[in-house]
PDB file of C-alpha atoms in Angstrom:
ATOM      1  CA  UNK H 190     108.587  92.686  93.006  1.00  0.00           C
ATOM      2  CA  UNK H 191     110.148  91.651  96.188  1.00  0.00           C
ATOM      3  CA  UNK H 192     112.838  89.383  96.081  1.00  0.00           C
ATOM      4  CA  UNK H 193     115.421  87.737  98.673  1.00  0.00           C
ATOM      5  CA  UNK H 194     117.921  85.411  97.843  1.00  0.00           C
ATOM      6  CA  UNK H 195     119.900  83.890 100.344  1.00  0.00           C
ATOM      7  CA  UNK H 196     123.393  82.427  99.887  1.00  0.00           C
ATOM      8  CA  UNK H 197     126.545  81.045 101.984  1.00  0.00           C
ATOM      9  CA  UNK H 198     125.222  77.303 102.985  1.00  0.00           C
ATOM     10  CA  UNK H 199     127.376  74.092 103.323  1.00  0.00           C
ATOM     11  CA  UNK H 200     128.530  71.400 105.105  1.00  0.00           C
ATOM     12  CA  UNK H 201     130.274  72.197 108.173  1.00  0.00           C
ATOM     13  CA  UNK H 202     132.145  70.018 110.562  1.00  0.00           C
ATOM     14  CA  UNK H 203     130.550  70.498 114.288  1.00  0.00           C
ATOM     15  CA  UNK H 204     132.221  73.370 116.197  1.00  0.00           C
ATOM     16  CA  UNK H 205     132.872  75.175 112.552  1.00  0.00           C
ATOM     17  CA  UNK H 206     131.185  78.618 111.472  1.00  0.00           C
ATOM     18  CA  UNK H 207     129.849  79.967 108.442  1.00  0.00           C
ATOM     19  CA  UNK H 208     128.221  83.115 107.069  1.00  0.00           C
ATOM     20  CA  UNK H 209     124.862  83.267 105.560  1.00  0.00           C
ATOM     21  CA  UNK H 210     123.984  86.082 103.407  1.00  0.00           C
ATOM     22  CA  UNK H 211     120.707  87.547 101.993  1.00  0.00           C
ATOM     23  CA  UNK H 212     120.701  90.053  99.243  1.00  0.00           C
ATOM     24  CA  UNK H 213     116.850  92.134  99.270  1.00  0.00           C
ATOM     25  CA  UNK H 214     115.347  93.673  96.110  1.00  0.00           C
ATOM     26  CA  UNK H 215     112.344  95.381  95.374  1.00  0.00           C
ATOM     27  CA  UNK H 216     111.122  96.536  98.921  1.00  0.00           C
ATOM     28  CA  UNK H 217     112.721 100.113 100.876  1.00  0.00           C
ATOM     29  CA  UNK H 218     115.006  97.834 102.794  1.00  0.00           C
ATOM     30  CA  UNK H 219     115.983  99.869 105.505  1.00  0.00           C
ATOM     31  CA  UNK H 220     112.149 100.222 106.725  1.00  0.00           C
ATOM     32  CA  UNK H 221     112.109  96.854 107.166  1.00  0.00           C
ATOM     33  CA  UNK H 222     112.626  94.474 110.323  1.00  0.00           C
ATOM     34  CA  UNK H 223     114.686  91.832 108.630  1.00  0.00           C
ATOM     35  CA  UNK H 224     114.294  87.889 110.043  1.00  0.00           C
ATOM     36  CA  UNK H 225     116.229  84.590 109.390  1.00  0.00           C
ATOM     37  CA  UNK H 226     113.622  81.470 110.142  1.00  0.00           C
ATOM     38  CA  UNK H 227     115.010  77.871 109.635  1.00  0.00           C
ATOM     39  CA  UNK H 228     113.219  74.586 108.790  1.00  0.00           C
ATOM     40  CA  UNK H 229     114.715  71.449 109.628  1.00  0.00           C
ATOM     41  CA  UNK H 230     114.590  67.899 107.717  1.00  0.00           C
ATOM     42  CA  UNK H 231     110.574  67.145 107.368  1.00  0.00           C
ATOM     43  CA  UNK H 232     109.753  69.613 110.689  1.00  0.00           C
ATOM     44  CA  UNK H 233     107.964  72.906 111.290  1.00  0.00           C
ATOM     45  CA  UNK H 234     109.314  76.277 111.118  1.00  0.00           C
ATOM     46  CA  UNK H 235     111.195  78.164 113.691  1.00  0.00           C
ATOM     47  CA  UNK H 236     112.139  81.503 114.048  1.00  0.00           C
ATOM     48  CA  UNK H 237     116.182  82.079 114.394  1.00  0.00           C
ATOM     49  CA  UNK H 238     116.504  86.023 115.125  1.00  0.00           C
ATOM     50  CA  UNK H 239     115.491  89.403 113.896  1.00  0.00           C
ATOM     51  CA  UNK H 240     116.816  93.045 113.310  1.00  0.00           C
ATOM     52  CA  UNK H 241     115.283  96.444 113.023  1.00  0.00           C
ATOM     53  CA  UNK H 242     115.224  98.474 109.773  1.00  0.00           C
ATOM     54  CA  UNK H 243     118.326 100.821 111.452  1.00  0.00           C
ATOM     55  CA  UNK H 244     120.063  97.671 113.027  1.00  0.00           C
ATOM     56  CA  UNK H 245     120.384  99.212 116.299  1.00  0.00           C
ATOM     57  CA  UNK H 246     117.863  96.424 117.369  1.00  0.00           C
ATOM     58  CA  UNK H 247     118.090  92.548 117.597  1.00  0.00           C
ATOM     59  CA  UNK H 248     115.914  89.430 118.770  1.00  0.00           C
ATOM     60  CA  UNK H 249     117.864  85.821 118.967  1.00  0.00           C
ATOM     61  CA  UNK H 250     116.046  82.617 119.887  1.00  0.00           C
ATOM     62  CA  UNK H 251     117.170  80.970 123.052  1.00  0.00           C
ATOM     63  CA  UNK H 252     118.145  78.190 121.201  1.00  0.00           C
ATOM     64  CA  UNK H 253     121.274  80.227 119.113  1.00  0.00           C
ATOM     65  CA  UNK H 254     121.774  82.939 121.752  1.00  0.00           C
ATOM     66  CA  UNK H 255     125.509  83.457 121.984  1.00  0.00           C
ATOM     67  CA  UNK H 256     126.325  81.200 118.836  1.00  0.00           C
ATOM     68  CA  UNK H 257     124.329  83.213 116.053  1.00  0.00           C
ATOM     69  CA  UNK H 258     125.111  86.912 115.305  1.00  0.00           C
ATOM     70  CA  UNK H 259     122.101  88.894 112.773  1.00  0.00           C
ATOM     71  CA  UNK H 260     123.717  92.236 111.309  1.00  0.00           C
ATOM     72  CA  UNK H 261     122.606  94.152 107.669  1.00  0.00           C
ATOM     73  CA  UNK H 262     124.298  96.668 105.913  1.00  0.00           C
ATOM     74  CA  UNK H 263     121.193  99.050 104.542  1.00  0.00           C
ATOM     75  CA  UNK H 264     123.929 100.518 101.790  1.00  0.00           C
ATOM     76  CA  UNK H 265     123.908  97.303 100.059  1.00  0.00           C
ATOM     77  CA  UNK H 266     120.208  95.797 100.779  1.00  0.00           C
ATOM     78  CA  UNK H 267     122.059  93.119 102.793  1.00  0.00           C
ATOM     79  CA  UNK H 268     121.626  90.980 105.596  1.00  0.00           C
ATOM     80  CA  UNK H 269     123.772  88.202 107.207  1.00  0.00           C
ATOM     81  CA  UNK H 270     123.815  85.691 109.840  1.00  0.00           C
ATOM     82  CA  UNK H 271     127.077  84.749 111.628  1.00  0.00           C
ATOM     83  CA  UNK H 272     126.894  81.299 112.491  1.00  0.00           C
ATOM     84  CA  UNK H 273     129.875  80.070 115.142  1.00  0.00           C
ATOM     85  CA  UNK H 274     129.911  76.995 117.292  1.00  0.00           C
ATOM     86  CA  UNK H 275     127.431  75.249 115.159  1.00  0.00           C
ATOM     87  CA  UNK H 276     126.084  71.797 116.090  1.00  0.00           C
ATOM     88  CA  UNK H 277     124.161  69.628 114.755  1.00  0.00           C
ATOM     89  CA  UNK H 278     120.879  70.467 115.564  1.00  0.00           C
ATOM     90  CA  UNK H 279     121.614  73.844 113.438  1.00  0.00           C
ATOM     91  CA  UNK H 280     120.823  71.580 110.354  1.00  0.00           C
ATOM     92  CA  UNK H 281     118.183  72.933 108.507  1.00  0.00           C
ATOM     93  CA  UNK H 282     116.868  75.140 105.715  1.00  0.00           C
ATOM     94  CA  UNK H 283     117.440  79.315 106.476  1.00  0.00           C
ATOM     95  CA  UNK H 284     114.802  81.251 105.001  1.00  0.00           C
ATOM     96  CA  UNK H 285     115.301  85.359 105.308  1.00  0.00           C
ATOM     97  CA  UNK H 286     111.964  86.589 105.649  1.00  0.00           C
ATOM     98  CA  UNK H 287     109.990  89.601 106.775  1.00  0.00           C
ATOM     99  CA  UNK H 288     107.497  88.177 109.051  1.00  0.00           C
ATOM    100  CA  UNK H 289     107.537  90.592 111.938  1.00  0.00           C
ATOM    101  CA  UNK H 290     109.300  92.811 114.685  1.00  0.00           C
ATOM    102  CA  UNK H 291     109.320  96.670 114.577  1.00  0.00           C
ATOM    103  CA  UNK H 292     107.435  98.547 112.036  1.00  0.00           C
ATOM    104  CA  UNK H 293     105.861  97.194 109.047  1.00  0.00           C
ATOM    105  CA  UNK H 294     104.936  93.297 108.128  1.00  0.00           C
ATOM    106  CA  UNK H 295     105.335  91.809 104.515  1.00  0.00           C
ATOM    107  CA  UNK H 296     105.440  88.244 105.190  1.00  0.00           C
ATOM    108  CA  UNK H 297     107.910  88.114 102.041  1.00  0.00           C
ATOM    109  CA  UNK H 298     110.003  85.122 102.337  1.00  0.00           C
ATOM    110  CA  UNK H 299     113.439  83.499  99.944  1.00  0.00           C
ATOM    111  CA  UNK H 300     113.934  80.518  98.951  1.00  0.00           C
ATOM    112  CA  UNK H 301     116.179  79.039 101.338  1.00  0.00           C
ATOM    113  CA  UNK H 302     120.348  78.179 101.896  1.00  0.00           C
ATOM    114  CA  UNK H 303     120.898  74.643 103.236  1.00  0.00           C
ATOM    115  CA  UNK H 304     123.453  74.451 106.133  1.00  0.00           C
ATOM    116  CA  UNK H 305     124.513  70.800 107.447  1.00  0.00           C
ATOM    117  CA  UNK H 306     126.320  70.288 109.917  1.00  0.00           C
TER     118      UNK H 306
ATOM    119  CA  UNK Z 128     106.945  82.283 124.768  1.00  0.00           C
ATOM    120  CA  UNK Z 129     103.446  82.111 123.228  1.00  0.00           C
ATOM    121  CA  UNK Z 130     102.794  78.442 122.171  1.00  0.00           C
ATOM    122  CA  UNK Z 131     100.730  78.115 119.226  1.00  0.00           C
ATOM    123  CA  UNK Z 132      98.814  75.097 118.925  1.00  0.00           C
ATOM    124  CA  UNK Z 133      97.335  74.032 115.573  1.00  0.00           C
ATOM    125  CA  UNK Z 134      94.145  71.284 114.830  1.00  0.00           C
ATOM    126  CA  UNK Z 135      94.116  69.057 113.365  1.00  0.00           C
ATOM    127  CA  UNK Z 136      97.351  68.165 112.845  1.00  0.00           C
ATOM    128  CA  UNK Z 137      96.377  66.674 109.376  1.00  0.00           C
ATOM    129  CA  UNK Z 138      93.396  67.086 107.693  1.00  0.00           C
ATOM    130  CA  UNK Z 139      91.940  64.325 105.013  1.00  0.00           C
ATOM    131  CA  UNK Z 140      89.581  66.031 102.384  1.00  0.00           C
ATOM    132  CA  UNK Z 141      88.332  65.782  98.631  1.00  0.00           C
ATOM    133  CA  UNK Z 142      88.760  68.712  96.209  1.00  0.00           C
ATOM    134  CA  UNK Z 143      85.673  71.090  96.141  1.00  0.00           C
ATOM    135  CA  UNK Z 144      85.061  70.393 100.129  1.00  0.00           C
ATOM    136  CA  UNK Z 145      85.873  72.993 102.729  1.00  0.00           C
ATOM    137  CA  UNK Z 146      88.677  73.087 104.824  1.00  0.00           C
ATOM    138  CA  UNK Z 147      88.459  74.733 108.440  1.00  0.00           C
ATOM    139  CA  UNK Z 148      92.163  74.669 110.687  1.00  0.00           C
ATOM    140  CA  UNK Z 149      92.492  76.289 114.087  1.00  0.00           C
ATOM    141  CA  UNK Z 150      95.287  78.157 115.875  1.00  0.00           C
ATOM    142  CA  UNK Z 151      95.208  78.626 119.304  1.00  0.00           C
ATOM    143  CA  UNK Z 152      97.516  81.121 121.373  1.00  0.00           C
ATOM    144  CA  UNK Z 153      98.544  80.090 124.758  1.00  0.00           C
ATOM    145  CA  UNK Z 154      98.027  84.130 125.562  1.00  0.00           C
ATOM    146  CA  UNK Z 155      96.589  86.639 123.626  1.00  0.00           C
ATOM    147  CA  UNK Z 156      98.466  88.250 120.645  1.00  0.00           C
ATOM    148  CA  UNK Z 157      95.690  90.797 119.686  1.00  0.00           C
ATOM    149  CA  UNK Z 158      95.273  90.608 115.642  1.00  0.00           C
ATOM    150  CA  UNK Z 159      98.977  89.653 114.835  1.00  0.00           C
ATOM    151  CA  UNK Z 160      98.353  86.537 113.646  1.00  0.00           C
ATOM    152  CA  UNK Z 161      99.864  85.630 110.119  1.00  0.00           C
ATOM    153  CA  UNK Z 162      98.691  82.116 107.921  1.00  0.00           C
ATOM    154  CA  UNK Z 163     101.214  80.705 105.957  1.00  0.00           C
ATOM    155  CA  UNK Z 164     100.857  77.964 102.649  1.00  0.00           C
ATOM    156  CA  UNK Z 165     103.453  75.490 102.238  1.00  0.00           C
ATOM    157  CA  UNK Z 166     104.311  73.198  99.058  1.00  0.00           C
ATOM    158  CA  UNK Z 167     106.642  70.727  99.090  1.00  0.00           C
ATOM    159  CA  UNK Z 168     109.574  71.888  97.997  1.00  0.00           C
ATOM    160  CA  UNK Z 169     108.834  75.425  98.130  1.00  0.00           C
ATOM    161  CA  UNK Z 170     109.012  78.074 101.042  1.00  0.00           C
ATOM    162  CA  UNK Z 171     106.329  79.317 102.746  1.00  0.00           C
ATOM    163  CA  UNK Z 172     103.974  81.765 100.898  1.00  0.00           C
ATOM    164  CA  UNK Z 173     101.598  84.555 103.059  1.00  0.00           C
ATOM    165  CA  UNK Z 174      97.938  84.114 102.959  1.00  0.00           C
ATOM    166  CA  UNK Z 175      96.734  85.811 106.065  1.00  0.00           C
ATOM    167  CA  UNK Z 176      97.908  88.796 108.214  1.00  0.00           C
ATOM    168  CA  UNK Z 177      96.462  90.001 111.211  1.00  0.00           C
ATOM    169  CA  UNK Z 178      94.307  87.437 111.829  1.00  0.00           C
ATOM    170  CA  UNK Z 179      92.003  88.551 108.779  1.00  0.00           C
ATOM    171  CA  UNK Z 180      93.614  90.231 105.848  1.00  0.00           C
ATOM    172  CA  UNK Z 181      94.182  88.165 102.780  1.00  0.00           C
ATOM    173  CA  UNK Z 182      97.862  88.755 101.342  1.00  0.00           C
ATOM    174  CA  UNK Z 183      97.942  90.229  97.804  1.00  0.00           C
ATOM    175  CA  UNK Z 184      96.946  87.864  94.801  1.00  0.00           C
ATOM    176  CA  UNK Z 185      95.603  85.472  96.997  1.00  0.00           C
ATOM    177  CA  UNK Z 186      92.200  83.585  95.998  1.00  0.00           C
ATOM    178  CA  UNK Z 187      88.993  84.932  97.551  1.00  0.00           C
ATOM    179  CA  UNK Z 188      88.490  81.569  98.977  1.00  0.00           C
ATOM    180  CA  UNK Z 189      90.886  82.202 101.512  1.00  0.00           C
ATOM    181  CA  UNK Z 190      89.553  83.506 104.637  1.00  0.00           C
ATOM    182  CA  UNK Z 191      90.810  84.050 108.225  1.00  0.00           C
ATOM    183  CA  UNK Z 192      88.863  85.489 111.608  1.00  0.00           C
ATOM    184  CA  UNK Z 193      89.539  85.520 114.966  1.00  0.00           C
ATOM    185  CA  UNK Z 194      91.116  88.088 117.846  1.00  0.00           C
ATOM    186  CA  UNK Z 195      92.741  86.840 120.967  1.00  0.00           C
ATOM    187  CA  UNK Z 196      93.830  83.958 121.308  1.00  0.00           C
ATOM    188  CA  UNK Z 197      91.211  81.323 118.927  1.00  0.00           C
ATOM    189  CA  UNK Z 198      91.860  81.985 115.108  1.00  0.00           C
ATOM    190  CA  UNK Z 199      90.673  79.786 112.452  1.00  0.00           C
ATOM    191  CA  UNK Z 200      91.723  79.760 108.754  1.00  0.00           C
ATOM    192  CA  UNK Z 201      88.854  78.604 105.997  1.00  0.00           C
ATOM    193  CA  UNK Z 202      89.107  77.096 102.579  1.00  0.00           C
ATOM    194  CA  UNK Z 203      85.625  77.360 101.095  1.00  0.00           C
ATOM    195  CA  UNK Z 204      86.598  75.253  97.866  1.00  0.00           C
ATOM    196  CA  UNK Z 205      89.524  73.143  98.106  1.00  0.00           C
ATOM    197  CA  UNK Z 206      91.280  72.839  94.693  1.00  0.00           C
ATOM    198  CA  UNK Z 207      94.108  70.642  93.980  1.00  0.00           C
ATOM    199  CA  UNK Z 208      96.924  73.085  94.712  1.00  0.00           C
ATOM    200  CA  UNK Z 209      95.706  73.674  98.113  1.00  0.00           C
ATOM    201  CA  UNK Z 210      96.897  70.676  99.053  1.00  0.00           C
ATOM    202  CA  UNK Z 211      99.828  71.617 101.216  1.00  0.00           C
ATOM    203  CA  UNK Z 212     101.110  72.143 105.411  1.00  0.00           C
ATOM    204  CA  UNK Z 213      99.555  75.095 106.448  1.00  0.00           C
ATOM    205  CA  UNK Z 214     100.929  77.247 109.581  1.00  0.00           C
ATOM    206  CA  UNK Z 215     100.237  80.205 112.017  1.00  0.00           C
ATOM    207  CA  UNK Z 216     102.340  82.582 113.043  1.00  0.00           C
ATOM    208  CA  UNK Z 217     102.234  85.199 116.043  1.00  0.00           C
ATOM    209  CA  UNK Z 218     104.189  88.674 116.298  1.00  0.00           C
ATOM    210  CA  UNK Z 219     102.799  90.414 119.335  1.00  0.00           C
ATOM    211  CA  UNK Z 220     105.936  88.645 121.450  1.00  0.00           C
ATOM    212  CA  UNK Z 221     109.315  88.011 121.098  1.00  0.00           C
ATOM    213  CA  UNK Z 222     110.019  85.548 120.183  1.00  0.00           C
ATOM    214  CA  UNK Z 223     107.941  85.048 117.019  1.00  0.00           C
ATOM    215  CA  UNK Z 224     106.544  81.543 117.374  1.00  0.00           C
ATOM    216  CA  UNK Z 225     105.162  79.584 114.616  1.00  0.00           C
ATOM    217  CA  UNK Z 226     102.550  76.202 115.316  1.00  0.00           C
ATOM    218  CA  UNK Z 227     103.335  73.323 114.080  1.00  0.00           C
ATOM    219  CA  UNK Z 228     101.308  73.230 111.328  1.00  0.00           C
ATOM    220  CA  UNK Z 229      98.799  71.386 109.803  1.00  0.00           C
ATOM    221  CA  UNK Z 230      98.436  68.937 106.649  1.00  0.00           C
ATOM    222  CA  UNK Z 231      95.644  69.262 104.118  1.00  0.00           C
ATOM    223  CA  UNK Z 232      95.606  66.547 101.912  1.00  0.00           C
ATOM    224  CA  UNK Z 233      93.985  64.496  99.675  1.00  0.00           C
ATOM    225  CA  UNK Z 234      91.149  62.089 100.945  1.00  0.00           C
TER     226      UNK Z 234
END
Protein backbone atom coordinates (compact mmCIF):
# COMPACT_ATOMS: atom_id res chain seq x y z
CA UNK A 1 0.00 0.00 0.00
CA UNK A 2 1.26 3.39 -0.76
CA UNK A 3 1.71 5.65 1.90
CA UNK A 4 3.17 9.35 2.41
CA UNK A 5 3.27 11.08 5.47
CA UNK A 6 4.35 14.45 5.62
CA UNK A 7 5.82 16.21 8.67
CA UNK A 8 7.73 19.59 9.75
CA UNK A 9 4.61 22.24 9.85
CA UNK A 10 4.19 25.24 12.28
CA UNK A 11 3.73 28.58 12.91
CA UNK A 12 6.27 30.77 11.56
CA UNK A 13 6.82 34.44 12.01
CA UNK A 14 6.91 36.20 8.32
CA UNK A 15 10.45 36.24 6.85
CA UNK A 16 11.17 32.77 8.94
CA UNK A 17 11.89 29.26 7.20
CA UNK A 18 11.04 25.85 7.86
CA UNK A 19 11.55 22.35 6.47
CA UNK A 20 8.84 20.10 5.39
CA UNK A 21 9.48 16.52 5.12
CA UNK A 22 7.70 13.52 3.47
CA UNK A 23 8.62 10.00 4.26
CA UNK A 24 7.18 7.42 1.03
CA UNK A 25 6.30 3.75 1.60
CA UNK A 26 5.04 1.16 -0.45
CA UNK A 27 5.79 2.48 -4.06
CA UNK A 28 9.74 2.08 -5.91
CA UNK A 29 10.41 5.62 -4.86
CA UNK A 30 13.10 6.53 -6.95
CA UNK A 31 10.86 5.89 -10.25
CA UNK A 32 8.77 8.34 -9.15
CA UNK A 33 8.41 12.22 -9.97
CA UNK A 34 7.77 13.41 -6.46
CA UNK A 35 5.30 16.79 -6.00
CA UNK A 36 4.41 19.08 -3.00
CA UNK A 37 0.70 20.74 -3.78
CA UNK A 38 -0.74 23.14 -1.08
CA UNK A 39 -4.36 24.06 -0.22
CA UNK A 40 -5.09 27.15 1.44
CA UNK A 41 -7.95 28.05 4.15
CA UNK A 42 -11.42 26.96 2.26
CA UNK A 43 -9.59 27.42 -1.52
CA UNK A 44 -8.61 25.15 -4.39
CA UNK A 45 -5.51 23.32 -4.87
CA UNK A 46 -2.29 24.52 -6.26
CA UNK A 47 0.63 22.94 -7.33
CA UNK A 48 4.01 24.15 -5.34
CA UNK A 49 6.97 22.24 -7.30
CA UNK A 50 8.10 18.89 -8.50
CA UNK A 51 11.26 16.59 -8.83
CA UNK A 52 12.27 13.71 -11.00
CA UNK A 53 12.72 10.14 -9.70
CA UNK A 54 16.90 10.82 -9.93
CA UNK A 55 16.52 14.50 -8.61
CA UNK A 56 18.56 15.90 -11.27
CA UNK A 57 15.21 17.60 -12.35
CA UNK A 58 12.94 20.31 -10.74
CA UNK A 59 9.65 22.40 -11.54
CA UNK A 60 8.78 25.49 -8.97
CA UNK A 61 5.63 27.57 -9.35
CA UNK A 62 6.18 31.20 -10.11
CA UNK A 63 4.63 32.01 -7.11
CA UNK A 64 7.68 30.28 -4.65
CA UNK A 65 10.45 30.55 -7.27
CA UNK A 66 13.54 31.61 -5.37
CA UNK A 67 11.89 31.13 -1.80
CA UNK A 68 11.05 27.25 -1.99
CA UNK A 69 13.81 24.63 -2.56
CA UNK A 70 12.27 20.61 -3.52
CA UNK A 71 15.23 17.99 -2.95
CA UNK A 72 14.75 13.87 -1.98
CA UNK A 73 17.15 11.59 -0.82
CA UNK A 74 16.10 8.10 -2.79
CA UNK A 75 18.33 6.15 0.11
CA UNK A 76 15.81 6.99 2.62
CA UNK A 77 12.35 7.24 0.52
CA UNK A 78 12.47 10.96 1.41
CA UNK A 79 11.48 14.13 0.16
CA UNK A 80 11.64 17.73 1.54
CA UNK A 81 10.71 21.18 0.85
CA UNK A 82 12.91 24.10 2.02
CA UNK A 83 10.77 26.85 2.78
CA UNK A 84 12.80 30.45 3.32
CA UNK A 85 11.38 33.93 3.18
CA UNK A 86 7.93 32.74 3.85
CA UNK A 87 4.97 35.15 3.85
CA UNK A 88 1.85 34.98 4.49
CA UNK A 89 0.22 33.93 1.60
CA UNK A 90 2.39 30.53 2.06
CA UNK A 91 -0.41 29.58 4.61
CA UNK A 92 -1.91 26.56 3.68
CA UNK A 93 -2.14 22.77 3.84
CA UNK A 94 1.16 20.82 1.92
CA UNK A 95 0.13 17.69 0.50
CA UNK A 96 3.21 15.44 -1.13
CA UNK A 97 1.68 13.80 -3.91
CA UNK A 98 2.47 12.00 -7.13
CA UNK A 99 0.32 13.68 -9.58
CA UNK A 100 2.63 14.15 -12.52
CA UNK A 101 6.02 15.22 -14.23
CA UNK A 102 8.49 12.69 -15.77
CA UNK A 103 7.71 9.10 -15.99
CA UNK A 104 4.95 7.37 -14.36
CA UNK A 105 1.54 8.92 -12.67
CA UNK A 106 -0.03 7.49 -9.36
CA UNK A 107 -2.09 10.27 -8.26
CA UNK A 108 -1.17 8.98 -4.58
CA UNK A 109 -1.51 11.79 -2.25
CA UNK A 110 -0.67 12.29 2.13
CA UNK A 111 -2.49 13.67 4.35
CA UNK A 112 -1.22 17.01 4.73
CA UNK A 113 1.38 19.32 7.25
CA UNK A 114 -0.16 22.69 8.17
CA UNK A 115 2.28 25.67 7.85
CA UNK A 116 1.03 29.27 9.14
CA UNK A 117 2.62 31.91 8.79
CA UNK B 1 0.06 28.19 -18.03
CA UNK B 2 -2.96 26.07 -19.05
CA UNK B 3 -6.06 27.47 -17.19
CA UNK B 4 -8.50 24.95 -16.33
CA UNK B 5 -11.91 26.04 -16.02
CA UNK B 6 -14.50 23.91 -14.21
CA UNK B 7 -18.76 24.10 -14.50
CA UNK B 8 -20.58 24.49 -12.59
CA UNK B 9 -18.95 25.77 -9.90
CA UNK B 10 -21.48 23.99 -7.53
CA UNK B 11 -23.79 21.58 -8.38
CA UNK B 12 -27.29 21.00 -6.30
CA UNK B 13 -28.56 17.31 -6.67
CA UNK B 14 -30.56 14.44 -4.80
CA UNK B 15 -28.97 11.03 -4.14
CA UNK B 16 -29.69 8.45 -6.97
CA UNK B 17 -29.58 11.46 -9.73
CA UNK B 18 -26.67 11.87 -12.08
CA UNK B 19 -24.06 14.19 -11.83
CA UNK B 20 -22.25 15.58 -15.09
CA UNK B 21 -19.05 18.40 -14.33
CA UNK B 22 -16.92 19.84 -17.10
CA UNK B 23 -13.25 20.81 -17.39
CA UNK B 24 -12.14 22.87 -19.95
CA UNK B 25 -8.35 23.47 -20.99
CA UNK B 26 -7.42 26.82 -22.21
CA UNK B 27 -4.99 24.62 -24.77
CA UNK B 28 -4.90 21.20 -25.39
CA UNK B 29 -3.25 18.72 -22.92
CA UNK B 30 -3.86 15.51 -25.03
CA UNK B 31 -5.30 12.68 -22.47
CA UNK B 32 -3.44 13.95 -19.28
CA UNK B 33 -6.19 14.91 -17.55
CA UNK B 34 -6.57 13.54 -13.87
CA UNK B 35 -10.23 13.87 -11.63
CA UNK B 36 -9.80 14.24 -8.18
CA UNK B 37 -12.66 13.57 -5.01
CA UNK B 38 -12.48 15.72 -2.12
CA UNK B 39 -14.13 15.26 1.51
CA UNK B 40 -14.03 17.63 3.94
CA UNK B 41 -11.43 17.09 5.97
CA UNK B 42 -9.66 14.68 3.95
CA UNK B 43 -7.09 15.07 0.98
CA UNK B 44 -7.81 14.57 -2.32
CA UNK B 45 -8.39 10.95 -3.54
CA UNK B 46 -7.77 9.89 -7.61
CA UNK B 47 -10.73 8.89 -9.58
CA UNK B 48 -9.73 9.57 -13.12
CA UNK B 49 -6.42 9.54 -15.11
CA UNK B 50 -5.94 10.38 -18.51
CA UNK B 51 -8.99 11.74 -19.16
CA UNK B 52 -10.70 8.15 -18.97
CA UNK B 53 -9.19 5.57 -16.72
CA UNK B 54 -10.88 4.94 -13.44
CA UNK B 55 -8.20 4.78 -10.49
CA UNK B 56 -8.08 1.40 -8.67
CA UNK B 57 -11.07 0.50 -6.26
CA UNK B 58 -13.03 3.11 -7.55
CA UNK B 59 -16.96 2.51 -8.15
CA UNK B 60 -18.02 1.67 -11.71
CA UNK B 61 -20.19 4.65 -11.57
CA UNK B 62 -17.42 6.79 -12.09
CA UNK B 63 -16.76 7.69 -15.55
CA UNK B 64 -14.60 10.25 -17.43
CA UNK B 65 -14.24 11.04 -21.50
CA UNK B 66 -12.89 13.58 -23.37
CA UNK B 67 -9.37 14.46 -25.43
CA UNK B 68 -8.22 17.96 -26.02
CA UNK B 69 -9.20 20.40 -24.38
CA UNK B 70 -13.39 19.56 -23.26
CA UNK B 71 -13.45 16.70 -20.57
CA UNK B 72 -16.39 15.87 -18.57
CA UNK B 73 -16.57 13.66 -15.43
CA UNK B 74 -20.08 11.54 -14.83
CA UNK B 75 -21.73 10.21 -11.74
CA UNK B 76 -24.44 7.87 -12.97
CA UNK B 77 -25.91 7.29 -9.32
CA UNK B 78 -25.09 9.77 -6.81
CA UNK B 79 -24.87 8.17 -3.32
CA UNK B 80 -24.42 10.00 -0.20
CA UNK B 81 -20.63 9.88 0.00
CA UNK B 82 -20.28 11.47 -3.28
CA UNK B 83 -21.11 14.43 -1.93
CA UNK B 84 -17.85 16.29 -2.01
CA UNK B 85 -15.53 19.30 -4.28
CA UNK B 86 -14.50 17.62 -7.16
CA UNK B 87 -11.33 18.87 -9.34
CA UNK B 88 -9.32 18.45 -12.65
CA UNK B 89 -6.01 18.33 -13.06
CA UNK B 90 -3.65 18.71 -16.24
CA UNK B 91 0.07 17.31 -16.69
CA UNK B 92 0.94 17.85 -20.31
CA UNK B 93 2.60 21.48 -19.08
CA UNK B 94 4.55 22.75 -16.53
CA UNK B 95 3.24 23.92 -14.45
CA UNK B 96 0.62 21.36 -13.37
CA UNK B 97 -2.55 23.39 -12.98
CA UNK B 98 -5.51 22.27 -11.14
CA UNK B 99 -9.40 24.06 -11.78
CA UNK B 100 -10.99 25.30 -9.26
CA UNK B 101 -13.21 22.78 -8.60
CA UNK B 102 -16.59 22.07 -8.32
CA UNK B 103 -19.22 21.32 -5.39
CA UNK B 104 -21.66 18.44 -5.52
CA UNK B 105 -23.99 18.63 -2.91
CA UNK B 106 -27.04 17.85 -1.53
CA UNK B 107 -30.33 19.34 -3.10
Amino acid sequence: EVQLLESGGGLVQPGGSLRLSCAASGFIFSTYTMNWVRQAPGKGLEWVSAISGNGDRTQYADSVKGRLTISRDNSKNMLYLQMNSLRAEDTALYYCATVGGWGTFSGNWGQGTQVTI
Amino acid sequence: EIVLTQSPATLSLSPGERATLSCRASQSVSSYLAWYQQRPGQAPRLLIYDASNRATGIPARFSGSGSGTDFTLTISSLEPEDFAVYYCQQRSTWPLTFGPGTKVDIK
